[in-house]
PDB file of N, CA and C in Angstrom:
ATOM      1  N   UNK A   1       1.763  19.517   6.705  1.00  0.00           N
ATOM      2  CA  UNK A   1       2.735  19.606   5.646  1.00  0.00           C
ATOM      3  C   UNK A   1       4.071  19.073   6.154  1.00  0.00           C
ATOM      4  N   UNK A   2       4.767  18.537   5.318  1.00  0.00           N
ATOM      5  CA  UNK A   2       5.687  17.910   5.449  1.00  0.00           C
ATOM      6  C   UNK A   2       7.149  18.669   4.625  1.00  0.00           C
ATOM      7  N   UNK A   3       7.838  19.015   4.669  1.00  0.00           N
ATOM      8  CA  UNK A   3       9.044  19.756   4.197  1.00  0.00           C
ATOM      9  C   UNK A   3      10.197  19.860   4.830  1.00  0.00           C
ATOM     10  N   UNK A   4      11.246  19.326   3.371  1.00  0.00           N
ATOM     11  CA  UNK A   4      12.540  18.741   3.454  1.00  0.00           C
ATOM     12  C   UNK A   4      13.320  19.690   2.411  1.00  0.00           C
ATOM     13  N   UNK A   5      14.154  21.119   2.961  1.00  0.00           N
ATOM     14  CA  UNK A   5      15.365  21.683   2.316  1.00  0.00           C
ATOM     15  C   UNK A   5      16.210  21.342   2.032  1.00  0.00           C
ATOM     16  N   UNK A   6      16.725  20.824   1.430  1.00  0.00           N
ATOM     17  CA  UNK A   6      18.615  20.280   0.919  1.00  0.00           C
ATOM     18  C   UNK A   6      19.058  19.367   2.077  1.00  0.00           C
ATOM     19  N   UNK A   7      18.232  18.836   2.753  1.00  0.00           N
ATOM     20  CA  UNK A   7      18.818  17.379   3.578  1.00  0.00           C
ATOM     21  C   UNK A   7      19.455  16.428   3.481  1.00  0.00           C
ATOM     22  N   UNK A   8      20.509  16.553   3.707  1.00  0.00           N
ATOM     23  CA  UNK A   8      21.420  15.481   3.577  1.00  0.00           C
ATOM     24  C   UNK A   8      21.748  14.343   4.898  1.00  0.00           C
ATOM     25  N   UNK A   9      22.620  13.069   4.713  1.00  0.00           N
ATOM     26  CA  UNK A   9      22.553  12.372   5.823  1.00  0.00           C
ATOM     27  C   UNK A   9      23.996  11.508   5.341  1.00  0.00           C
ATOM     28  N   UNK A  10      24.262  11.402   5.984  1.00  0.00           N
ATOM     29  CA  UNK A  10      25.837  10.429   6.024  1.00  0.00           C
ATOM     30  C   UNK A  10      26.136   9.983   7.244  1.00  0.00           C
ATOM     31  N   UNK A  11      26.153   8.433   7.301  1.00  0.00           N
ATOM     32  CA  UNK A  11      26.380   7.291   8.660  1.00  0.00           C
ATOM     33  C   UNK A  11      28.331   7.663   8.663  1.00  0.00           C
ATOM     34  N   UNK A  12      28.708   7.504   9.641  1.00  0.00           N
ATOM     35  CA  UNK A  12      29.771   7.290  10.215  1.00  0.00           C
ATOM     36  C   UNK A  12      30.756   6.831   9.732  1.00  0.00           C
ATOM     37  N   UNK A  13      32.115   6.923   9.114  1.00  0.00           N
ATOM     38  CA  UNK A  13      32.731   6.180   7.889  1.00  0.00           C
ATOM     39  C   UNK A  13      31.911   6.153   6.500  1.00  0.00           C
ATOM     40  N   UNK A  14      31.023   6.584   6.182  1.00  0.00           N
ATOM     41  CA  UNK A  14      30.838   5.924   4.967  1.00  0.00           C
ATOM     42  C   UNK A  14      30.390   7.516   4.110  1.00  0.00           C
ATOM     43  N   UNK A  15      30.050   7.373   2.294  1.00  0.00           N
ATOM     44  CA  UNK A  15      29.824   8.502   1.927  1.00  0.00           C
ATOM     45  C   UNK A  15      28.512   9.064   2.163  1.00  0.00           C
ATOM     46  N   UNK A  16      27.919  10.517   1.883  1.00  0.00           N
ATOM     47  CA  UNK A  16      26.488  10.929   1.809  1.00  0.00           C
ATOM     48  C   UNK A  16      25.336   9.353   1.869  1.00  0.00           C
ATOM     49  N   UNK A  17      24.250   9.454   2.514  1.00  0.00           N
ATOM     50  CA  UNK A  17      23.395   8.267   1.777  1.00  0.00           C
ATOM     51  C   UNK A  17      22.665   8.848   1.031  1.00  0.00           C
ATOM     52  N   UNK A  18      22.146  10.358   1.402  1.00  0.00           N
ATOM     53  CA  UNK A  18      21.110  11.303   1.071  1.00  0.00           C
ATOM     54  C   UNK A  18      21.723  12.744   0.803  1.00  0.00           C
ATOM     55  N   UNK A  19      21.716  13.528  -0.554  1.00  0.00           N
ATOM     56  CA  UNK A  19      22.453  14.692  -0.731  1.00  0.00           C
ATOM     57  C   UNK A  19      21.061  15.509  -1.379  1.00  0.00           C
ATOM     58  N   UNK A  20      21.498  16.711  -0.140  1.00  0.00           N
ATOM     59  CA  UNK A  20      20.694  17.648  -0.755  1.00  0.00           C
ATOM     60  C   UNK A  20      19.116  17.769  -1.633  1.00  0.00           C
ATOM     61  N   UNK A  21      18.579  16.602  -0.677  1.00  0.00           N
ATOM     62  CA  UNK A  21      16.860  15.749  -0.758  1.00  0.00           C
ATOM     63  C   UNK A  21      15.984  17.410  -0.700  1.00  0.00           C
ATOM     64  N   UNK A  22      15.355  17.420  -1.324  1.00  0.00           N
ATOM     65  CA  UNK A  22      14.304  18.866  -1.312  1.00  0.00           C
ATOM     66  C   UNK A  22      12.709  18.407  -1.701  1.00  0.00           C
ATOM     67  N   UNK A  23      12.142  18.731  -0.757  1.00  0.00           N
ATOM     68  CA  UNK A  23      10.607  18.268  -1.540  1.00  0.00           C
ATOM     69  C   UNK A  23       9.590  18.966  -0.220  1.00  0.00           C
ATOM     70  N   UNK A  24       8.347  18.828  -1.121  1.00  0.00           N
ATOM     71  CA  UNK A  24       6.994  19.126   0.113  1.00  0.00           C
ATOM     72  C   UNK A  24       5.848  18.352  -0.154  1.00  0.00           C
ATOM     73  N   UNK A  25       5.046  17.723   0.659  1.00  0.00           N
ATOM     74  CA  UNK A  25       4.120  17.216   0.925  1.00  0.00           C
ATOM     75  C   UNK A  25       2.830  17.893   1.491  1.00  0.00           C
ATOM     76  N   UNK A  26       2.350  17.996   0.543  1.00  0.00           N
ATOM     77  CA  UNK A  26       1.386  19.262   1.307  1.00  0.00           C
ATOM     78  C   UNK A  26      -0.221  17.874   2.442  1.00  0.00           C
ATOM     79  N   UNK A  27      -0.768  18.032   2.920  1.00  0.00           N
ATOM     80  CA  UNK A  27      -1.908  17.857   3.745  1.00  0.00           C
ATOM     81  C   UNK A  27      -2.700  16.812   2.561  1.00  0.00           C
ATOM     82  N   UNK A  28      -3.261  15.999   2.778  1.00  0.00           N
ATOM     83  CA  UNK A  28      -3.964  14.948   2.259  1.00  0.00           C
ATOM     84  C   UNK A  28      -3.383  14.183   0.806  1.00  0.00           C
ATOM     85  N   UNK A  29      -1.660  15.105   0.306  1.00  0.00           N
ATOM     86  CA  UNK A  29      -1.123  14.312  -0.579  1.00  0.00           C
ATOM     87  C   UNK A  29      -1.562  12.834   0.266  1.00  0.00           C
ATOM     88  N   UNK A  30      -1.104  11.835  -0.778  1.00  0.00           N
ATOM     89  CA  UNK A  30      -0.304  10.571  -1.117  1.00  0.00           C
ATOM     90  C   UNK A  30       1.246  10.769  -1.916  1.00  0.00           C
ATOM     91  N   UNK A  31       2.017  10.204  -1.168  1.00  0.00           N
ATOM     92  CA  UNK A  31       3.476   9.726  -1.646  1.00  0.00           C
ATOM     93  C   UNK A  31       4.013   8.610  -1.915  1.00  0.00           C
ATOM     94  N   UNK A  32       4.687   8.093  -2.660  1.00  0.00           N
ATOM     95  CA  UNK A  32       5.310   7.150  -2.648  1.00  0.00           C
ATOM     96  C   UNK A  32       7.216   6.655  -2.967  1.00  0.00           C
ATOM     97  N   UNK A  33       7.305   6.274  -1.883  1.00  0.00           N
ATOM     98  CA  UNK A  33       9.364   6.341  -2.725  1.00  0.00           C
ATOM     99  C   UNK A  33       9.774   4.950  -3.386  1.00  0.00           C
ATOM    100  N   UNK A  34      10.283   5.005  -4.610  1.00  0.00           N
ATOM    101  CA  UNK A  34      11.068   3.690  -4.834  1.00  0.00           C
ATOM    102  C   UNK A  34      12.212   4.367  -4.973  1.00  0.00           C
ATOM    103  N   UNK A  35      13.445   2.900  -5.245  1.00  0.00           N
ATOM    104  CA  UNK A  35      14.513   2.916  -5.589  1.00  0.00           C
ATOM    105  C   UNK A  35      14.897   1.473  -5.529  1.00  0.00           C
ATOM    106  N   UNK A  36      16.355   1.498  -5.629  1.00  0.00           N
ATOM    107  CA  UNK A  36      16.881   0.273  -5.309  1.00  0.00           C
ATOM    108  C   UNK A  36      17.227  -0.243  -4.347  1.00  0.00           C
ATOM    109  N   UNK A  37      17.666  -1.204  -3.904  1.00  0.00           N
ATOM    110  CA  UNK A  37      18.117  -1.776  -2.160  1.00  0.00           C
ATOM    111  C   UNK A  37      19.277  -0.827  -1.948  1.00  0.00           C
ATOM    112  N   UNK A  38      19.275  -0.034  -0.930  1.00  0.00           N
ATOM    113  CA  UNK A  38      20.497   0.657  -0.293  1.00  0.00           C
ATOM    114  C   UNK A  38      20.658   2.181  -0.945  1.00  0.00           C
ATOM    115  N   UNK A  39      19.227   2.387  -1.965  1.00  0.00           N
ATOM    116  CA  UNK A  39      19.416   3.872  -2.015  1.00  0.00           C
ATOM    117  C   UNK A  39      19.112   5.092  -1.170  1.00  0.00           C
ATOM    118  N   UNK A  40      18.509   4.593   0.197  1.00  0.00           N
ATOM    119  CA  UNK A  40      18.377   5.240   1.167  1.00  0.00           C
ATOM    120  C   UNK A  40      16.771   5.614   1.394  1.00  0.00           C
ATOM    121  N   UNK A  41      15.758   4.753   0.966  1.00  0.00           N
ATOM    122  CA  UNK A  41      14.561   4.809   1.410  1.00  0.00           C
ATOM    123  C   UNK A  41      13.947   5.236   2.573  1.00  0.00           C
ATOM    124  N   UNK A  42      14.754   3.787   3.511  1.00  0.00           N
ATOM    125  CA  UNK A  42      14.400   3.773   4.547  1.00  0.00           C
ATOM    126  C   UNK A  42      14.883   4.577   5.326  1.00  0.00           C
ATOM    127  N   UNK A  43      16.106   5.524   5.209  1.00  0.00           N
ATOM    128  CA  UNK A  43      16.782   6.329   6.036  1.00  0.00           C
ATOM    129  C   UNK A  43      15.715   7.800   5.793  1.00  0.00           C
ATOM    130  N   UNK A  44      15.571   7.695   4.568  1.00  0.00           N
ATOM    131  CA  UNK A  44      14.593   9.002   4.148  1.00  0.00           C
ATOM    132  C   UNK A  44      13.275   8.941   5.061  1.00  0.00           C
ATOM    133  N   UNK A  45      12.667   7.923   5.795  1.00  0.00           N
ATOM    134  CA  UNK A  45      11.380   7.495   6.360  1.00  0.00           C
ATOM    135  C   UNK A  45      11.603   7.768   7.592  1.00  0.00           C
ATOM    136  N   UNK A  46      12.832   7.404   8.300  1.00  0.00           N
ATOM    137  CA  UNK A  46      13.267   7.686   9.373  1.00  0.00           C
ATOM    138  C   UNK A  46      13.644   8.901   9.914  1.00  0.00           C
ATOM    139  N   UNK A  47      14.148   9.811   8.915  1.00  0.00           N
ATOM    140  CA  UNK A  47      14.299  11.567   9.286  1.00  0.00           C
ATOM    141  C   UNK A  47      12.837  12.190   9.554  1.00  0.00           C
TER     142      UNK A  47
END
């Protein structure tokens, strides 16, 4: 299982990228994230 409480993330100078993200992934889900370029996908993949 995978679980994310009110996670937030903000780079250095700049605002939130990620506010208060909440979710669970339980064992043999499938997930998938979209958004737009620079809504913080990839930062979300990386935590």
């Amino acid at each position: 299982m995978i679980q994310f409480d009110n996670v937030s993330k903000r780079y250095p100078g700049s605002d939130e990228i990620l506010k208060n993200i909440s979710f669970n992934i339980d064992a043999g889900e499938f997930v998938f994230i979209t958004g737009h370029s620079g809504a913080g996908k990839s930062t979300l993949l990386k935590l």
